[in-house]
Short mmCIF file of C-alpha atoms in Angstrom, two decimals:
data_model
loop_
_atom_site.label_atom_id
_atom_site.label_comp_id
_atom_site.label_asym_id
_atom_site.label_seq_id
_atom_site.Cartn_x
_atom_site.Cartn_y
_atom_site.Cartn_z
CA MET L 1 26.01 -60.00 -14.52
CA SER L 2 26.05 -60.90 -10.82
CA CYS L 3 29.03 -58.58 -10.29
CA ARG L 4 27.08 -55.74 -11.86
CA ILE L 5 24.12 -56.41 -9.53
CA ARG L 6 26.40 -56.44 -6.48
CA GLU L 7 27.93 -53.13 -7.62
CA ILE L 8 24.51 -51.52 -7.95
CA LYS L 9 23.43 -52.89 -4.57
CA LYS L 10 26.56 -51.45 -2.92
CA LYS L 11 25.83 -47.99 -4.37
CA LEU L 12 22.28 -48.16 -3.05
CA ASP L 13 23.54 -49.16 0.39
CA ASP L 14 26.03 -46.27 0.38
CA PHE L 15 23.29 -43.85 -0.60
CA ALA L 16 21.07 -45.13 2.21
CA ALA L 17 23.93 -44.63 4.68
CA ASP L 18 24.49 -41.07 3.50
CA HIS L 19 20.77 -40.41 3.79
CA SER L 20 20.89 -41.53 7.42
CA ASN L 21 24.07 -39.63 8.30
CA PHE L 22 22.88 -36.33 6.91
CA GLN L 23 19.34 -36.76 8.25
CA LEU L 24 17.80 -36.19 4.85
CA ASP L 25 14.03 -36.39 4.89
CA VAL L 26 12.64 -37.78 1.66
CA ARG L 27 8.90 -37.25 1.35
CA ARG L 28 6.34 -37.98 -1.29
CA GLU L 29 3.76 -35.26 -1.36
CA LYS L 30 0.80 -34.63 -3.55
CA LEU L 31 0.92 -31.49 -5.65
CA HIS L 32 -1.78 -29.07 -4.60
CA VAL L 33 -2.87 -26.73 -7.35
CA VAL L 34 -5.08 -23.74 -6.60
CA ALA L 35 -7.84 -23.70 -9.17
CA ARG L 36 -8.37 -20.40 -10.93
CA GLY L 37 -11.84 -20.21 -12.26
CA VAL L 38 -13.31 -17.21 -13.99
CA ARG L 39 -14.07 -14.72 -11.24
CA GLU L 40 -16.53 -11.87 -11.44
CA GLU L 41 -14.80 -8.50 -11.54
CA THR L 42 -14.71 -6.75 -8.16
CA TYR L 43 -15.38 -3.12 -7.29
CA SER L 44 -14.66 -0.73 -4.42
CA PHE L 45 -18.19 -0.09 -3.08
CA VAL L 46 -19.52 -1.91 -0.01
CA ARG L 47 -22.42 -1.32 2.42
CA GLU L 48 -20.84 -1.23 5.87
CA GLU L 49 -24.07 -2.22 7.63
CA GLN L 50 -24.05 -5.51 5.71
CA VAL L 51 -20.52 -6.45 6.77
CA ILE L 52 -20.32 -8.57 9.91
CA GLY L 53 -17.29 -9.30 12.09
CA ARG L 54 -14.59 -7.23 10.38
CA GLU L 55 -14.70 -3.93 12.30
CA LYS L 56 -11.63 -4.80 14.39
CA ASP L 57 -9.72 -5.80 11.25
CA ARG L 58 -10.69 -2.53 9.57
CA LEU L 59 -9.50 -0.39 12.50
CA THR L 60 -6.23 -2.31 12.75
CA ASN L 61 -5.42 -1.82 9.09
CA LEU L 62 -6.29 1.86 9.02
CA LYS L 63 -3.12 2.35 11.09
CA ARG L 64 -0.92 0.46 8.62
CA MET L 65 -1.97 1.23 5.12
CA PHE L 66 0.61 -0.66 3.04
CA ARG L 67 -0.93 -4.06 3.46
CA LEU L 68 -1.01 -7.50 1.99
CA PHE L 69 -4.13 -9.59 2.60
CA PRO L 70 -3.33 -13.24 1.79
CA GLY L 71 -5.63 -16.19 2.36
CA MET L 72 -8.00 -18.71 0.87
CA VAL L 73 -11.21 -17.76 -0.86
CA GLY L 74 -14.12 -16.83 1.41
CA LEU L 75 -12.16 -15.22 4.27
CA GLY L 76 -13.28 -11.71 3.37
CA LYS L 77 -10.07 -10.20 1.96
CA MET L 78 -11.89 -8.17 -0.67
CA THR L 79 -14.58 -7.05 1.80
CA LEU L 80 -11.97 -5.79 4.26
CA ALA L 81 -10.21 -3.92 1.46
CA GLN L 82 -13.57 -2.37 0.49
CA LEU L 83 -14.22 -1.28 4.08
CA ILE L 84 -10.85 0.43 4.31
CA PHE L 85 -11.18 1.98 0.85
CA ASN L 86 -14.53 3.55 1.76
CA ASP L 87 -13.67 4.59 5.31
CA GLU L 88 -14.32 8.30 5.90
CA LYS L 89 -10.81 8.91 7.24
CA VAL L 90 -9.32 7.26 4.19
CA GLN L 91 -11.54 9.27 1.86
CA ASN L 92 -10.38 12.50 3.49
CA HIS L 93 -6.71 11.54 3.70
CA PHE L 94 -6.04 10.42 0.14
CA GLU L 95 -6.36 12.75 -2.82
CA LEU L 96 -6.55 9.89 -5.30
CA LYS L 97 -8.14 6.49 -4.68
CA ILE L 98 -7.75 3.68 -7.22
CA TRP L 99 -9.30 0.20 -7.22
CA VAL L 100 -8.13 -2.41 -9.74
CA CYS L 101 -9.41 -5.99 -10.00
CA VAL L 102 -6.52 -7.97 -11.48
CA SER L 103 -7.69 -11.63 -11.31
CA ASP L 104 -6.52 -12.90 -14.71
CA ALA L 105 -3.02 -12.91 -16.20
CA PHE L 106 -0.88 -10.09 -14.83
CA GLU L 107 -0.01 -8.19 -17.99
CA MET L 108 1.86 -5.04 -17.02
CA LYS L 109 0.46 -2.99 -19.89
CA LYS L 110 -3.11 -4.01 -19.02
CA VAL L 111 -2.65 -3.31 -15.29
CA LEU L 112 -1.28 0.16 -16.04
CA GLN L 113 -4.29 0.82 -18.27
CA GLN L 114 -6.65 -0.29 -15.48
CA ILE L 115 -4.94 1.99 -12.96
CA ILE L 116 -5.12 4.93 -15.38
CA ASN L 117 -8.81 4.27 -16.09
CA SER L 118 -9.68 3.92 -12.40
CA ALA L 119 -7.99 7.26 -11.75
CA ASP L 120 -10.56 8.82 -14.12
CA HIS L 121 -8.04 9.49 -16.83
CA LYS L 122 -8.78 8.44 -20.38
CA SER L 123 -6.03 6.78 -22.35
CA PRO L 124 -6.06 5.23 -25.84
CA GLY L 125 -5.72 1.49 -25.58
CA ASP L 126 -3.11 1.32 -28.33
CA LEU L 127 -0.45 3.38 -26.52
CA GLN L 128 2.97 1.82 -26.19
CA MET L 129 4.23 0.67 -22.79
CA ASP L 130 6.58 3.64 -22.49
CA GLN L 131 3.74 6.08 -23.12
CA LYS L 132 1.52 4.38 -20.55
CA GLN L 133 4.15 4.44 -17.81
CA LYS L 134 4.77 8.12 -18.47
CA GLN L 135 1.04 8.83 -18.20
CA LEU L 136 0.77 6.85 -14.96
CA ARG L 137 3.73 8.65 -13.40
CA SER L 138 2.19 11.97 -14.44
CA ILE L 139 -1.14 11.01 -12.79
CA LEU L 140 0.48 9.93 -9.52
CA ASP L 141 3.05 12.72 -9.37
CA GLY L 142 2.35 14.97 -6.39
CA GLU L 143 -0.78 13.04 -5.35
CA ARG L 144 -1.25 11.14 -2.09
CA TYR L 145 -2.87 8.02 -3.50
CA LEU L 146 -4.36 4.76 -2.26
CA LEU L 147 -4.13 1.87 -4.71
CA VAL L 148 -5.93 -1.45 -4.15
CA LEU L 149 -4.92 -4.41 -6.33
CA ASP L 150 -7.55 -7.08 -5.72
CA ASP L 151 -7.16 -10.82 -6.38
CA VAL L 152 -3.59 -10.78 -7.66
CA TRP L 153 -2.02 -13.94 -9.10
CA ASN L 154 1.24 -12.60 -10.55
CA GLU L 155 4.11 -14.78 -9.32
CA ASP L 156 6.78 -13.01 -11.39
CA ARG L 157 9.04 -11.08 -9.02
CA GLU L 158 10.49 -8.95 -11.84
CA LYS L 159 7.04 -7.66 -12.79
CA TRP L 160 6.41 -6.67 -9.17
CA LEU L 161 9.67 -4.76 -9.02
CA ARG L 162 8.86 -2.93 -12.25
CA LEU L 163 5.38 -2.02 -11.02
CA ASN L 164 6.77 -0.87 -7.68
CA ASP L 165 9.18 1.48 -9.45
CA LEU L 166 6.29 3.06 -11.36
CA LEU L 167 4.33 3.62 -8.14
CA LEU L 168 7.07 5.69 -6.50
CA SER L 169 5.81 8.90 -8.11
CA GLY L 170 3.13 9.50 -5.50
CA LYS L 171 3.37 11.98 -2.65
CA GLU L 172 4.75 10.82 0.69
CA GLY L 173 2.04 8.91 2.54
CA SER L 174 0.73 7.09 -0.53
CA ARG L 175 -0.31 3.51 0.18
CA ASN L 176 -0.90 0.21 -1.62
CA MET L 177 -3.05 -2.76 -0.63
CA VAL L 178 -2.98 -6.18 -2.27
CA THR L 179 -5.34 -9.14 -1.83
CA THR L 180 -4.29 -12.57 -3.03
CA ARG L 181 -5.06 -16.27 -2.68
CA SER L 182 -1.59 -17.28 -3.89
CA LYS L 183 1.04 -18.19 -1.30
CA MET L 184 3.77 -17.42 -3.85
CA VAL L 185 2.44 -13.90 -4.42
CA ALA L 186 2.29 -13.39 -0.66
CA GLU L 187 5.94 -14.41 -0.30
CA ILE L 188 7.07 -12.09 -3.11
CA ILE L 189 5.21 -9.04 -1.79
CA ARG L 190 5.99 -9.76 1.86
CA THR L 191 9.40 -8.10 1.50
CA ARG L 192 7.68 -4.77 0.78
CA ALA L 193 4.37 -5.05 2.58
CA LYS L 194 3.20 -6.07 6.03
CA ALA L 195 0.94 -9.11 5.72
CA TYR L 196 -2.33 -9.20 7.62
CA HIS L 197 -3.81 -12.68 7.98
CA LEU L 198 -7.57 -12.73 8.39
CA GLY L 199 -8.98 -15.10 10.96
CA ILE L 200 -12.29 -16.90 10.63
CA LEU L 201 -15.35 -15.13 11.97
CA ASP L 202 -16.35 -15.56 15.60
CA GLU L 203 -19.29 -17.82 16.33
CA ASP L 204 -21.37 -14.81 17.44
CA ASP L 205 -20.71 -13.05 14.13
CA VAL L 206 -21.64 -16.12 12.10
CA ARG L 207 -24.92 -16.35 14.01
CA PHE L 208 -25.95 -12.91 12.73
CA MET L 209 -25.11 -13.63 9.10
CA PRO L 210 -28.09 -13.89 6.73
#
């Protein structure tokens, strides 16, 4: 029995030595889970006169329209997307403007239906996936579109790639914007979109908030 204990102790000592030699850093960290409560569905309209402190952000992002807005709740990601969506230059530039609030589970068939509906095209809800993707491609074909996907939680890279393929039908100059609170989503989309990180409001802006 004592020999067995010595053998185990030697293995532990060897492991500790390897740990030191290779500079391995063993950490115990708490798992942080982002809570996903039921969120009220968002929409594209916003009153510009009621928005404080985001004019600079709006002007910056008008120049780069394929954007990812990551960040915690309360930073104003949706509000900034609304400002850009309703900007006069944007309204005149894009022939088709689509706003989709994703929020819950990212079901490709449902997202396609939401995009089709937002584009003012009626589609029976019982259509097969192949029929829906054909209808979406037909809607976007030859149109310079702006698509906003608000509050996205999909962390499945394959779904993003499939959706991206379906969005290639638009005319050159079409743009997509995504808002998300998920770091994983931000990392997945970052390969295709320039991320814009919102800062907190200046003290002067906060002072004027109701």
